[in-house]
């Protein structure tokens, strides 16, 4: 009989977001007339920018002509897209990143999990707590952890608490770790990192020959000009960091699927005998073997993000969601709730009222005001007593959800 990967059996009962969907669906079936507003998952609601749609329509036409038809493209992505990303996302900010170091993919969620393919099984891994669940669960699946403890933490991972007391930015560990997951602007707390904070991490990583996995999926939502958008704005980061980015939230590609990962050619790790190996070559080999690339049509849509019209339309889209975040923060604060984030990030991190647990608050919001959010405990033990609200929805829904919540839960 075939055997299974028993690491999957270590996973907690259900991934956070499917569990939310299960509870919401059960409630909806029992209450078919309930006007449910979903501010839980970070899925966008507004249409793709016109520039992207126009480019994709033209790309479809290209596919109808033998002269311009495209079959398999480069697994790393088309050069014309990679070059625009390198120039406008990185080089314009003083980052020494070449187009050849950029890999186009179908999602940063996928890449943050797939990146483990090129790393060994004996690395010490640090994650923040709370944390985007994919970072933890993919390490469990890969066999990099022990069993989950009663608190929900997995043996073998170093958890770095991020709390209101440390402004939701993890302190540098005193011990040596090999792989470090950082996400700024942070999901779920909405916290941001200064250049000094990231420099401390880069200095630590270089001193310990560690690798930072830097998730910058929400960098477009940064409005403070003093905050870095990329870890490569920090000197030395080329030698210790891999960065993940996405078109999902800034350009509304959640259903269209396009993202990128940057693996500098100067980045190395060691074999068991101490030989240094270029990670760029390994990731290129992995992608060439396991991935056939993002479609030509989608990549043309992503390229249009960097056109003059695309830049303006994406900026407008980001501003729309950030205005939603502002409304959420202002309304909940006025109601007496304690809120964090929502300034340079599209997520608002709320302290649950009346000492309710995260899931108790979830259930009350769903049943009493028909609003869905995300329980903080689903992101880790340190998220207990908090609740994430997403700014990704229509203005009408956001305003109505805030009216319902503040009327019911005013402190």
mmCIF file of C-alpha atoms in Angstrom:
data_model
loop_
_atom_site.group_PDB
_atom_site.id
_atom_site.type_symbol
_atom_site.label_atom_id
_atom_site.label_comp_id
_atom_site.label_asym_id
_atom_site.label_seq_id
_atom_site.Cartn_x
_atom_site.Cartn_y
_atom_site.Cartn_z
ATOM 1 C CA UNK A 1 0.000 0.000 0.000
ATOM 2 C CA UNK A 2 1.218 3.522 -0.766
ATOM 3 C CA UNK A 3 2.294 5.611 2.209
ATOM 4 C CA UNK A 4 1.523 9.267 2.883
ATOM 5 C CA UNK A 5 3.651 12.225 3.858
ATOM 6 C CA UNK A 6 2.952 12.008 7.588
ATOM 7 C CA UNK A 7 4.042 15.586 8.123
ATOM 8 C CA UNK A 8 0.615 16.606 6.841
ATOM 9 C CA UNK A 9 -0.918 14.783 9.795
ATOM 10 C CA UNK A 10 0.816 17.248 12.137
ATOM 11 C CA UNK A 11 -1.193 20.137 10.710
ATOM 12 C CA UNK A 12 -3.918 21.585 12.842
ATOM 13 C CA UNK A 13 -7.442 20.611 11.831
ATOM 14 C CA UNK A 14 -7.895 23.188 9.095
ATOM 15 C CA UNK A 15 -6.122 26.053 7.439
ATOM 16 C CA UNK A 16 -7.437 29.292 8.957
ATOM 17 C CA UNK A 17 -9.329 30.694 5.993
ATOM 18 C CA UNK A 18 -11.151 27.481 4.988
ATOM 19 C CA UNK A 19 -12.247 27.177 8.622
ATOM 20 C CA UNK A 20 -13.656 30.686 8.477
ATOM 21 C CA UNK A 21 -15.432 29.814 5.230
ATOM 22 C CA UNK A 22 -16.872 26.674 6.818
ATOM 23 C CA UNK A 23 -18.359 28.626 9.734
ATOM 24 C CA UNK A 24 -19.689 31.369 7.491
ATOM 25 C CA UNK A 25 -21.283 28.869 5.103
ATOM 26 C CA UNK A 26 -22.929 27.004 7.968
ATOM 27 C CA UNK A 27 -24.354 30.253 9.341
ATOM 28 C CA UNK A 28 -25.541 31.334 5.887
ATOM 29 C CA UNK A 29 -27.358 28.037 5.347
ATOM 30 C CA UNK A 30 -29.152 28.411 8.671
ATOM 31 C CA UNK A 31 -29.830 32.124 8.059
ATOM 32 C CA UNK A 32 -30.315 32.502 4.284
ATOM 33 C CA UNK A 33 -31.614 36.070 4.596
ATOM 34 C CA UNK A 34 -28.669 37.340 6.654
ATOM 35 C CA UNK A 35 -26.904 40.241 4.832
ATOM 36 C CA UNK A 36 -23.341 39.002 5.445
ATOM 37 C CA UNK A 37 -20.446 41.389 4.805
ATOM 38 C CA UNK A 38 -17.035 39.733 4.514
ATOM 39 C CA UNK A 39 -14.021 41.679 5.761
ATOM 40 C CA UNK A 40 -11.992 38.578 6.527
ATOM 41 C CA UNK A 41 -9.679 37.348 3.793
ATOM 42 C CA UNK A 42 -7.569 39.830 1.867
ATOM 43 C CA UNK A 43 -9.438 39.417 -1.404
ATOM 44 C CA UNK A 44 -10.000 42.516 -3.511
ATOM 45 C CA UNK A 45 -13.380 43.645 -4.817
ATOM 46 C CA UNK A 46 -12.660 46.425 -7.326
ATOM 47 C CA UNK A 47 -12.166 45.782 -11.073
ATOM 48 C CA UNK A 48 -8.756 45.322 -12.660
ATOM 49 C CA UNK A 49 -7.210 48.627 -13.791
ATOM 50 C CA UNK A 50 -8.275 49.595 -17.301
ATOM 51 C CA UNK A 51 -4.672 49.631 -18.513
ATOM 52 C CA UNK A 52 -4.271 45.994 -17.448
ATOM 53 C CA UNK A 53 -7.553 44.938 -19.045
ATOM 54 C CA UNK A 54 -6.696 46.667 -22.301
ATOM 55 C CA UNK A 55 -3.263 45.029 -22.408
ATOM 56 C CA UNK A 56 -4.739 41.609 -21.702
ATOM 57 C CA UNK A 57 -7.370 42.024 -24.436
ATOM 58 C CA UNK A 58 -4.595 42.860 -26.891
ATOM 59 C CA UNK A 59 -2.642 39.838 -25.655
ATOM 60 C CA UNK A 60 -5.637 37.604 -26.345
ATOM 61 C CA UNK A 61 -5.701 39.005 -29.882
ATOM 62 C CA UNK A 62 -1.978 38.222 -30.147
ATOM 63 C CA UNK A 63 -2.798 34.610 -29.360
ATOM 64 C CA UNK A 64 -5.144 34.524 -32.346
ATOM 65 C CA UNK A 65 -2.438 35.295 -34.881
ATOM 66 C CA UNK A 66 0.255 32.776 -35.777
ATOM 67 C CA UNK A 67 2.822 35.584 -36.089
ATOM 68 C CA UNK A 68 2.281 36.798 -32.519
ATOM 69 C CA UNK A 69 1.069 33.572 -30.882
ATOM 70 C CA UNK A 70 2.945 32.518 -27.741
ATOM 71 C CA UNK A 71 3.343 28.961 -26.493
ATOM 72 C CA UNK A 72 5.608 28.098 -23.593
ATOM 73 C CA UNK A 73 7.278 31.230 -22.298
ATOM 74 C CA UNK A 74 10.432 31.514 -20.194
ATOM 75 C CA UNK A 75 9.886 29.876 -16.807
ATOM 76 C CA UNK A 76 11.513 32.930 -15.226
ATOM 77 C CA UNK A 77 9.090 35.340 -16.925
ATOM 78 C CA UNK A 78 9.282 37.420 -20.084
ATOM 79 C CA UNK A 79 12.257 39.840 -20.160
ATOM 80 C CA UNK A 80 10.061 42.863 -20.965
ATOM 81 C CA UNK A 81 8.181 42.428 -17.672
ATOM 82 C CA UNK A 82 11.214 41.626 -15.562
ATOM 83 C CA UNK A 83 13.071 44.657 -16.916
ATOM 84 C CA UNK A 84 10.241 47.024 -16.028
ATOM 85 C CA UNK A 85 10.001 45.570 -12.517
ATOM 86 C CA UNK A 86 13.747 45.905 -11.990
ATOM 87 C CA UNK A 87 13.791 49.505 -13.181
ATOM 88 C CA UNK A 88 10.628 50.864 -11.569
ATOM 89 C CA UNK A 89 10.224 48.800 -8.395
ATOM 90 C CA UNK A 90 13.857 48.439 -7.380
ATOM 91 C CA UNK A 91 16.431 50.511 -9.242
ATOM 92 C CA UNK A 92 14.278 53.645 -8.894
ATOM 93 C CA UNK A 93 14.638 53.219 -5.122
ATOM 94 C CA UNK A 94 18.381 52.708 -5.252
ATOM 95 C CA UNK A 95 18.186 48.919 -5.035
ATOM 96 C CA UNK A 96 20.893 47.037 -6.917
ATOM 97 C CA UNK A 97 18.593 44.441 -8.477
ATOM 98 C CA UNK A 98 18.977 43.205 -12.041
ATOM 99 C CA UNK A 99 16.119 41.900 -14.199
ATOM 100 C CA UNK A 100 17.821 38.500 -14.360
ATOM 101 C CA UNK A 101 17.401 38.173 -10.579
ATOM 102 C CA UNK A 102 13.606 38.485 -10.811
ATOM 103 C CA UNK A 103 11.379 35.421 -11.271
ATOM 104 C CA UNK A 104 7.728 35.852 -12.298
ATOM 105 C CA UNK A 105 5.285 33.446 -10.666
ATOM 106 C CA UNK A 106 1.576 32.868 -10.095
ATOM 107 C CA UNK A 107 1.569 34.050 -6.478
ATOM 108 C CA UNK A 108 3.760 35.083 -3.576
ATOM 109 C CA UNK A 109 1.833 32.665 -1.344
ATOM 110 C CA UNK A 110 3.043 29.871 -3.611
ATOM 111 C CA UNK A 111 6.602 31.135 -3.676
ATOM 112 C CA UNK A 112 6.947 31.548 0.096
ATOM 113 C CA UNK A 113 6.096 27.858 0.369
ATOM 114 C CA UNK A 114 7.967 26.629 -2.691
ATOM 115 C CA UNK A 115 11.183 28.390 -1.694
ATOM 116 C CA UNK A 116 11.698 25.678 0.916
ATOM 117 C CA UNK A 117 12.438 23.238 -1.908
ATOM 118 C CA UNK A 118 15.970 24.639 -2.212
ATOM 119 C CA UNK A 119 16.786 24.610 1.508
ATOM 120 C CA UNK A 120 17.849 21.726 3.718
ATOM 121 C CA UNK A 121 15.954 20.025 6.507
ATOM 122 C CA UNK A 122 18.262 21.011 9.338
ATOM 123 C CA UNK A 123 17.841 24.788 9.340
ATOM 124 C CA UNK A 124 16.707 26.643 12.442
ATOM 125 C CA UNK A 125 13.655 28.664 11.435
ATOM 126 C CA UNK A 126 12.285 31.837 13.016
ATOM 127 C CA UNK A 127 8.755 33.145 12.487
ATOM 128 C CA UNK A 128 6.876 35.969 14.099
ATOM 129 C CA UNK A 129 3.860 35.318 16.308
ATOM 130 C CA UNK A 130 1.250 36.169 15.064
ATOM 131 C CA UNK A 131 2.252 35.169 11.538
ATOM 132 C CA UNK A 132 0.807 34.552 8.076
ATOM 133 C CA UNK A 133 -0.129 30.837 8.446
ATOM 134 C CA UNK A 134 1.452 29.754 5.148
ATOM 135 C CA UNK A 135 4.967 30.277 6.534
ATOM 136 C CA UNK A 136 4.362 27.823 9.357
ATOM 137 C CA UNK A 137 2.196 25.263 7.584
ATOM 138 C CA UNK A 138 4.556 24.823 4.630
ATOM 139 C CA UNK A 139 7.425 24.136 7.023
ATOM 140 C CA UNK A 140 5.270 21.540 8.773
ATOM 141 C CA UNK A 141 4.471 19.931 5.417
ATOM 142 C CA UNK A 142 8.169 19.866 4.532
ATOM 143 C CA UNK A 143 9.050 18.069 7.757
ATOM 144 C CA UNK A 144 10.933 20.967 9.336
ATOM 145 C CA UNK A 145 8.989 20.884 12.613
ATOM 146 C CA UNK A 146 7.915 18.580 15.373
ATOM 147 C CA UNK A 147 4.369 18.196 16.649
ATOM 148 C CA UNK A 148 2.118 21.085 17.642
ATOM 149 C CA UNK A 149 2.020 21.863 21.358
ATOM 150 C CA UNK A 150 -1.151 22.591 23.334
ATOM 151 C CA UNK A 151 -0.651 26.301 22.614
ATOM 152 C CA UNK A 152 -0.661 25.595 18.895
ATOM 153 C CA UNK A 153 3.044 26.228 18.398
ATOM 154 C CA UNK A 154 5.180 23.692 16.556
ATOM 155 C CA UNK A 155 8.280 22.189 18.057
ATOM 156 C CA UNK A 156 11.376 23.145 16.110
ATOM 157 C CA UNK A 157 10.299 26.669 15.201
ATOM 158 C CA UNK A 158 11.515 29.769 17.014
ATOM 159 C CA UNK A 159 8.535 32.056 17.592
ATOM 160 C CA UNK A 160 9.217 35.782 17.908
ATOM 161 C CA UNK A 161 6.286 37.534 19.637
ATOM 162 C CA UNK A 162 5.079 40.767 18.052
ATOM 163 C CA UNK A 163 2.873 42.708 20.421
ATOM 164 C CA UNK A 164 1.657 46.201 21.142
ATOM 165 C CA UNK A 165 4.543 46.503 23.609
ATOM 166 C CA UNK A 166 7.156 46.129 20.828
ATOM 167 C CA UNK A 167 5.075 47.942 18.186
ATOM 168 C CA UNK A 168 4.458 44.599 16.488
ATOM 169 C CA UNK A 169 8.060 44.387 15.270
ATOM 170 C CA UNK A 170 9.978 41.339 16.465
ATOM 171 C CA UNK A 171 13.090 41.707 18.529
ATOM 172 C CA UNK A 172 16.322 40.303 17.126
ATOM 173 C CA UNK A 173 16.836 36.808 18.617
ATOM 174 C CA UNK A 174 19.732 36.230 20.966
ATOM 175 C CA UNK A 175 20.396 32.780 19.509
ATOM 176 C CA UNK A 176 21.477 31.846 15.994
ATOM 177 C CA UNK A 177 18.827 31.029 13.391
ATOM 178 C CA UNK A 178 19.238 30.130 9.727
ATOM 179 C CA UNK A 179 15.974 31.142 8.048
ATOM 180 C CA UNK A 180 13.923 34.188 9.076
ATOM 181 C CA UNK A 181 10.437 35.113 7.869
ATOM 182 C CA UNK A 182 9.647 38.849 7.888
ATOM 183 C CA UNK A 183 6.536 40.521 6.442
ATOM 184 C CA UNK A 184 6.252 44.308 6.133
ATOM 185 C CA UNK A 185 3.810 45.951 5.943
ATOM 186 C CA UNK A 186 2.786 43.160 8.228
ATOM 187 C CA UNK A 187 0.023 40.676 7.715
ATOM 188 C CA UNK A 188 -1.931 40.453 10.013
ATOM 189 C CA UNK A 189 -1.050 43.391 12.303
ATOM 190 C CA UNK A 190 -0.553 46.146 9.720
ATOM 191 C CA UNK A 191 2.747 47.155 11.355
ATOM 192 C CA UNK A 192 5.591 48.650 9.319
ATOM 193 C CA UNK A 193 9.368 48.525 9.656
ATOM 194 C CA UNK A 194 11.788 51.422 9.600
ATOM 195 C CA UNK A 195 15.091 51.291 7.753
ATOM 196 C CA UNK A 196 16.874 51.046 11.108
ATOM 197 C CA UNK A 197 14.801 48.021 12.075
ATOM 198 C CA UNK A 198 15.480 46.243 8.797
ATOM 199 C CA UNK A 199 19.173 47.158 9.014
ATOM 200 C CA UNK A 200 19.328 45.412 12.395
ATOM 201 C CA UNK A 201 17.894 42.264 10.777
ATOM 202 C CA UNK A 202 20.264 42.464 7.823
ATOM 203 C CA UNK A 203 23.237 42.918 10.158
ATOM 204 C CA UNK A 204 22.082 39.927 12.203
ATOM 205 C CA UNK A 205 21.563 37.767 9.117
ATOM 206 C CA UNK A 206 24.983 38.602 7.716
ATOM 207 C CA UNK A 207 26.671 37.968 11.062
ATOM 208 C CA UNK A 208 25.034 34.525 11.362
ATOM 209 C CA UNK A 209 25.000 33.652 7.638
ATOM 210 C CA UNK A 210 21.205 33.476 7.797
ATOM 211 C CA UNK A 211 18.681 34.040 5.015
ATOM 212 C CA UNK A 212 15.742 36.442 5.374
ATOM 213 C CA UNK A 213 12.519 35.642 3.537
ATOM 214 C CA UNK A 214 11.075 39.134 3.102
ATOM 215 C CA UNK A 215 7.392 39.249 2.151
ATOM 216 C CA UNK A 216 6.663 42.681 0.675
ATOM 217 C CA UNK A 217 3.258 41.850 -0.798
ATOM 218 C CA UNK A 218 1.764 45.042 0.672
ATOM 219 C CA UNK A 219 4.570 47.509 -0.058
ATOM 220 C CA UNK A 220 2.356 49.560 -2.408
ATOM 221 C CA UNK A 221 0.240 50.613 0.572
ATOM 222 C CA UNK A 222 3.115 52.467 2.242
ATOM 223 C CA UNK A 223 2.496 56.220 2.179
ATOM 224 C CA UNK A 224 5.150 57.322 4.674
ATOM 225 C CA UNK A 225 8.156 58.414 2.555
ATOM 226 C CA UNK A 226 10.592 57.478 5.312
ATOM 227 C CA UNK A 227 9.630 53.793 5.262
ATOM 228 C CA UNK A 228 11.421 51.291 3.000
ATOM 229 C CA UNK A 229 9.416 49.442 0.351
ATOM 230 C CA UNK A 230 12.077 46.781 -0.223
ATOM 231 C CA UNK A 231 14.615 45.113 2.004
ATOM 232 C CA UNK A 232 17.148 45.796 -0.749
ATOM 233 C CA UNK A 233 17.033 49.454 0.241
ATOM 234 C CA UNK A 234 19.194 48.269 3.126
ATOM 235 C CA UNK A 235 22.907 47.944 2.405
ATOM 236 C CA UNK A 236 24.040 44.336 2.452
ATOM 237 C CA UNK A 237 20.582 42.821 1.935
ATOM 238 C CA UNK A 238 21.628 41.358 -1.429
ATOM 239 C CA UNK A 239 23.806 38.957 0.499
ATOM 240 C CA UNK A 240 21.165 37.705 2.918
ATOM 241 C CA UNK A 241 17.603 38.221 1.647
ATOM 242 C CA UNK A 242 15.030 36.863 -0.795
ATOM 243 C CA UNK A 243 12.077 39.176 -1.458
ATOM 244 C CA UNK A 244 8.545 38.208 -2.466
ATOM 245 C CA UNK A 245 6.082 40.590 -4.127
ATOM 246 C CA UNK A 246 2.637 40.316 -5.639
ATOM 247 C CA UNK A 247 0.292 42.076 -8.062
ATOM 248 C CA UNK A 248 -2.682 40.694 -6.120
ATOM 249 C CA UNK A 249 -3.489 43.598 -3.842
ATOM 250 C CA UNK A 250 -2.049 46.673 -5.554
ATOM 251 C CA UNK A 251 -3.431 45.843 -9.024
ATOM 252 C CA UNK A 252 -6.284 43.514 -8.072
ATOM 253 C CA UNK A 253 -4.713 40.327 -9.470
ATOM 254 C CA UNK A 254 -6.010 37.969 -6.751
ATOM 255 C CA UNK A 255 -7.928 35.993 -9.370
ATOM 256 C CA UNK A 256 -5.607 36.795 -12.259
ATOM 257 C CA UNK A 257 -2.474 35.477 -10.515
ATOM 258 C CA UNK A 258 0.894 37.146 -10.973
ATOM 259 C CA UNK A 259 3.739 37.743 -8.550
ATOM 260 C CA UNK A 260 7.514 37.837 -8.378
ATOM 261 C CA UNK A 261 10.414 36.615 -6.301
ATOM 262 C CA UNK A 262 13.842 38.228 -6.202
ATOM 263 C CA UNK A 263 16.836 35.963 -5.647
ATOM 264 C CA UNK A 264 20.097 37.954 -5.931
ATOM 265 C CA UNK A 265 22.978 36.189 -7.642
ATOM 266 C CA UNK A 266 25.244 37.115 -4.717
ATOM 267 C CA UNK A 267 23.113 35.096 -2.285
ATOM 268 C CA UNK A 268 24.613 31.811 -1.103
ATOM 269 C CA UNK A 269 23.994 28.995 1.358
ATOM 270 C CA UNK A 270 26.120 26.028 2.387
ATOM 271 C CA UNK A 271 26.042 22.323 1.695
ATOM 272 C CA UNK A 272 26.618 19.851 4.526
ATOM 273 C CA UNK A 273 30.362 19.901 3.835
ATOM 274 C CA UNK A 274 30.500 23.710 3.963
ATOM 275 C CA UNK A 275 30.644 24.396 0.230
ATOM 276 C CA UNK A 276 28.885 27.619 -0.737
ATOM 277 C CA UNK A 277 26.178 27.335 -3.412
ATOM 278 C CA UNK A 278 24.439 30.162 -5.309
ATOM 279 C CA UNK A 279 20.749 30.112 -4.421
ATOM 280 C CA UNK A 280 19.837 31.866 -7.665
ATOM 281 C CA UNK A 281 20.977 28.824 -9.642
ATOM 282 C CA UNK A 282 19.022 26.448 -7.401
ATOM 283 C CA UNK A 283 15.813 28.481 -7.606
ATOM 284 C CA UNK A 284 16.201 28.762 -11.372
ATOM 285 C CA UNK A 285 16.589 24.975 -11.560
ATOM 286 C CA UNK A 286 13.574 24.450 -9.337
ATOM 287 C CA UNK A 287 11.363 26.774 -11.380
ATOM 288 C CA UNK A 288 12.553 25.351 -14.692
ATOM 289 C CA UNK A 289 11.670 21.849 -13.483
ATOM 290 C CA UNK A 290 8.417 22.391 -11.584
ATOM 291 C CA UNK A 291 6.906 25.476 -13.199
ATOM 292 C CA UNK A 292 5.948 26.361 -16.775
ATOM 293 C CA UNK A 293 5.623 30.075 -16.183
ATOM 294 C CA UNK A 294 2.779 32.587 -15.966
ATOM 295 C CA UNK A 295 0.669 32.987 -19.088
ATOM 296 C CA UNK A 296 1.644 35.532 -21.721
ATOM 297 C CA UNK A 297 -1.765 37.205 -21.358
ATOM 298 C CA UNK A 298 -1.397 37.711 -17.607
ATOM 299 C CA UNK A 299 2.172 38.967 -17.908
ATOM 300 C CA UNK A 300 1.075 41.565 -20.478
ATOM 301 C CA UNK A 301 -1.522 42.684 -17.950
ATOM 302 C CA UNK A 302 1.151 42.947 -15.269
ATOM 303 C CA UNK A 303 3.429 44.872 -17.618
ATOM 304 C CA UNK A 304 0.683 47.463 -18.061
ATOM 305 C CA UNK A 305 0.912 48.245 -14.344
ATOM 306 C CA UNK A 306 4.153 50.059 -15.188
ATOM 307 C CA UNK A 307 2.659 52.228 -17.939
ATOM 308 C CA UNK A 308 1.820 55.838 -17.135
ATOM 309 C CA UNK A 309 -1.897 55.047 -17.128
ATOM 310 C CA UNK A 310 -1.338 51.848 -15.150
ATOM 311 C CA UNK A 311 0.649 53.630 -12.454
ATOM 312 C CA UNK A 312 -2.108 56.204 -12.014
ATOM 313 C CA UNK A 313 -4.858 53.591 -11.922
ATOM 314 C CA UNK A 314 -3.016 51.378 -9.426
ATOM 315 C CA UNK A 315 -2.366 54.412 -7.230
ATOM 316 C CA UNK A 316 -6.082 55.193 -7.319
ATOM 317 C CA UNK A 317 -6.937 51.595 -6.443
ATOM 318 C CA UNK A 318 -4.527 51.573 -3.498
ATOM 319 C CA UNK A 319 -5.889 54.934 -2.295
ATOM 320 C CA UNK A 320 -9.422 53.558 -2.423
ATOM 321 C CA UNK A 321 -8.583 50.656 -0.130
ATOM 322 C CA UNK A 322 -6.544 52.871 2.188
ATOM 323 C CA UNK A 323 -9.532 55.200 2.538
ATOM 324 C CA UNK A 324 -11.501 52.108 3.574
ATOM 325 C CA UNK A 325 -8.816 51.358 6.166
ATOM 326 C CA UNK A 326 -9.034 54.937 7.449
ATOM 327 C CA UNK A 327 -12.803 54.648 7.839
ATOM 328 C CA UNK A 328 -12.426 51.366 9.737
ATOM 329 C CA UNK A 329 -9.813 52.832 12.087
ATOM 330 C CA UNK A 330 -11.738 56.027 12.745
ATOM 331 C CA UNK A 331 -15.096 54.354 13.352
ATOM 332 C CA UNK A 332 -13.748 51.629 15.621
ATOM 333 C CA UNK A 333 -11.595 54.084 17.582
ATOM 334 C CA UNK A 334 -14.574 56.396 18.064
ATOM 335 C CA UNK A 335 -16.511 53.412 19.412
ATOM 336 C CA UNK A 336 -13.845 52.890 22.061
ATOM 337 C CA UNK A 337 -12.061 49.934 20.536
ATOM 338 C CA UNK A 338 -8.266 49.765 20.428
ATOM 339 C CA UNK A 339 -6.951 49.509 16.879
ATOM 340 C CA UNK A 340 -3.550 49.181 15.234
ATOM 341 C CA UNK A 341 -2.403 49.221 11.611
ATOM 342 C CA UNK A 342 -4.531 50.605 8.808
ATOM 343 C CA UNK A 343 -2.164 53.502 8.070
ATOM 344 C CA UNK A 344 0.523 52.120 5.754
ATOM 345 C CA UNK A 345 -1.222 48.777 5.387
ATOM 346 C CA UNK A 346 -4.695 47.572 4.328
ATOM 347 C CA UNK A 347 -5.274 45.581 7.523
ATOM 348 C CA UNK A 348 -6.623 46.821 10.843
ATOM 349 C CA UNK A 349 -5.649 44.851 13.951
ATOM 350 C CA UNK A 350 -8.304 45.217 16.633
ATOM 351 C CA UNK A 351 -8.144 44.370 20.339
ATOM 352 C CA UNK A 352 -11.239 42.323 21.063
ATOM 353 C CA UNK A 353 -13.632 44.073 23.487
ATOM 354 C CA UNK A 354 -14.831 42.816 26.854
ATOM 355 C CA UNK A 355 -12.038 40.221 27.140
ATOM 356 C CA UNK A 356 -13.611 38.127 24.403
ATOM 357 C CA UNK A 357 -11.415 35.509 22.773
ATOM 358 C CA UNK A 358 -10.669 35.928 19.077
ATOM 359 C CA UNK A 359 -13.112 33.209 18.018
ATOM 360 C CA UNK A 360 -15.783 34.412 20.465
ATOM 361 C CA UNK A 361 -15.610 37.844 18.874
ATOM 362 C CA UNK A 362 -15.719 36.235 15.421
ATOM 363 C CA UNK A 363 -18.860 34.290 16.325
ATOM 364 C CA UNK A 364 -20.554 37.333 17.868
ATOM 365 C CA UNK A 365 -19.798 39.532 14.877
ATOM 366 C CA UNK A 366 -21.121 36.878 12.514
ATOM 367 C CA UNK A 367 -24.246 35.999 14.439
ATOM 368 C CA UNK A 368 -25.195 39.431 15.803
ATOM 369 C CA UNK A 369 -24.201 41.861 13.046
ATOM 370 C CA UNK A 370 -23.457 39.511 10.113
ATOM 371 C CA UNK A 371 -19.892 40.782 9.615
ATOM 372 C CA UNK A 372 -16.946 38.457 8.979
ATOM 373 C CA UNK A 373 -13.372 39.163 10.058
ATOM 374 C CA UNK A 374 -10.375 37.008 10.941
ATOM 375 C CA UNK A 375 -9.675 35.737 14.483
ATOM 376 C CA UNK A 376 -6.207 36.803 15.606
ATOM 377 C CA UNK A 377 -5.536 33.458 17.257
ATOM 378 C CA UNK A 378 -5.628 31.882 13.801
ATOM 379 C CA UNK A 379 -2.329 33.649 13.117
ATOM 380 C CA UNK A 380 -0.633 32.287 16.224
ATOM 381 C CA UNK A 381 -0.856 32.162 20.008
ATOM 382 C CA UNK A 382 0.185 35.816 20.413
ATOM 383 C CA UNK A 383 -2.749 36.798 18.205
ATOM 384 C CA UNK A 384 -5.247 35.672 20.815
ATOM 385 C CA UNK A 385 -7.421 38.579 21.924
ATOM 386 C CA UNK A 386 -7.050 40.357 18.576
ATOM 387 C CA UNK A 387 -9.031 40.433 15.372
ATOM 388 C CA UNK A 388 -8.041 41.351 11.802
ATOM 389 C CA UNK A 389 -10.328 43.420 9.628
ATOM 390 C CA UNK A 390 -9.532 43.784 5.938
ATOM 391 C CA UNK A 391 -10.006 47.027 4.007
ATOM 392 C CA UNK A 392 -10.563 45.079 0.793
ATOM 393 C CA UNK A 393 -14.227 45.624 0.033
ATOM 394 C CA UNK A 394 -16.607 48.168 -1.460
ATOM 395 C CA UNK A 395 -17.036 51.537 0.274
ATOM 396 C CA UNK A 396 -20.705 50.781 0.838
ATOM 397 C CA UNK A 397 -19.940 47.484 2.576
ATOM 398 C CA UNK A 398 -17.176 48.959 4.723
ATOM 399 C CA UNK A 399 -19.373 51.821 5.922
ATOM 400 C CA UNK A 400 -22.300 49.511 6.611
ATOM 401 C CA UNK A 401 -20.097 47.005 8.462
ATOM 402 C CA UNK A 402 -18.664 49.757 10.649
ATOM 403 C CA UNK A 403 -22.161 51.046 11.416
ATOM 404 C CA UNK A 404 -23.256 47.601 12.550
ATOM 405 C CA UNK A 405 -20.128 46.873 14.598
ATOM 406 C CA UNK A 406 -19.976 50.235 16.368
ATOM 407 C CA UNK A 407 -23.663 50.184 17.259
ATOM 408 C CA UNK A 408 -23.395 46.713 18.779
ATOM 409 C CA UNK A 409 -19.923 46.745 20.328
ATOM 410 C CA UNK A 410 -19.443 50.339 21.416
ATOM 411 C CA UNK A 411 -17.243 50.263 24.514
#
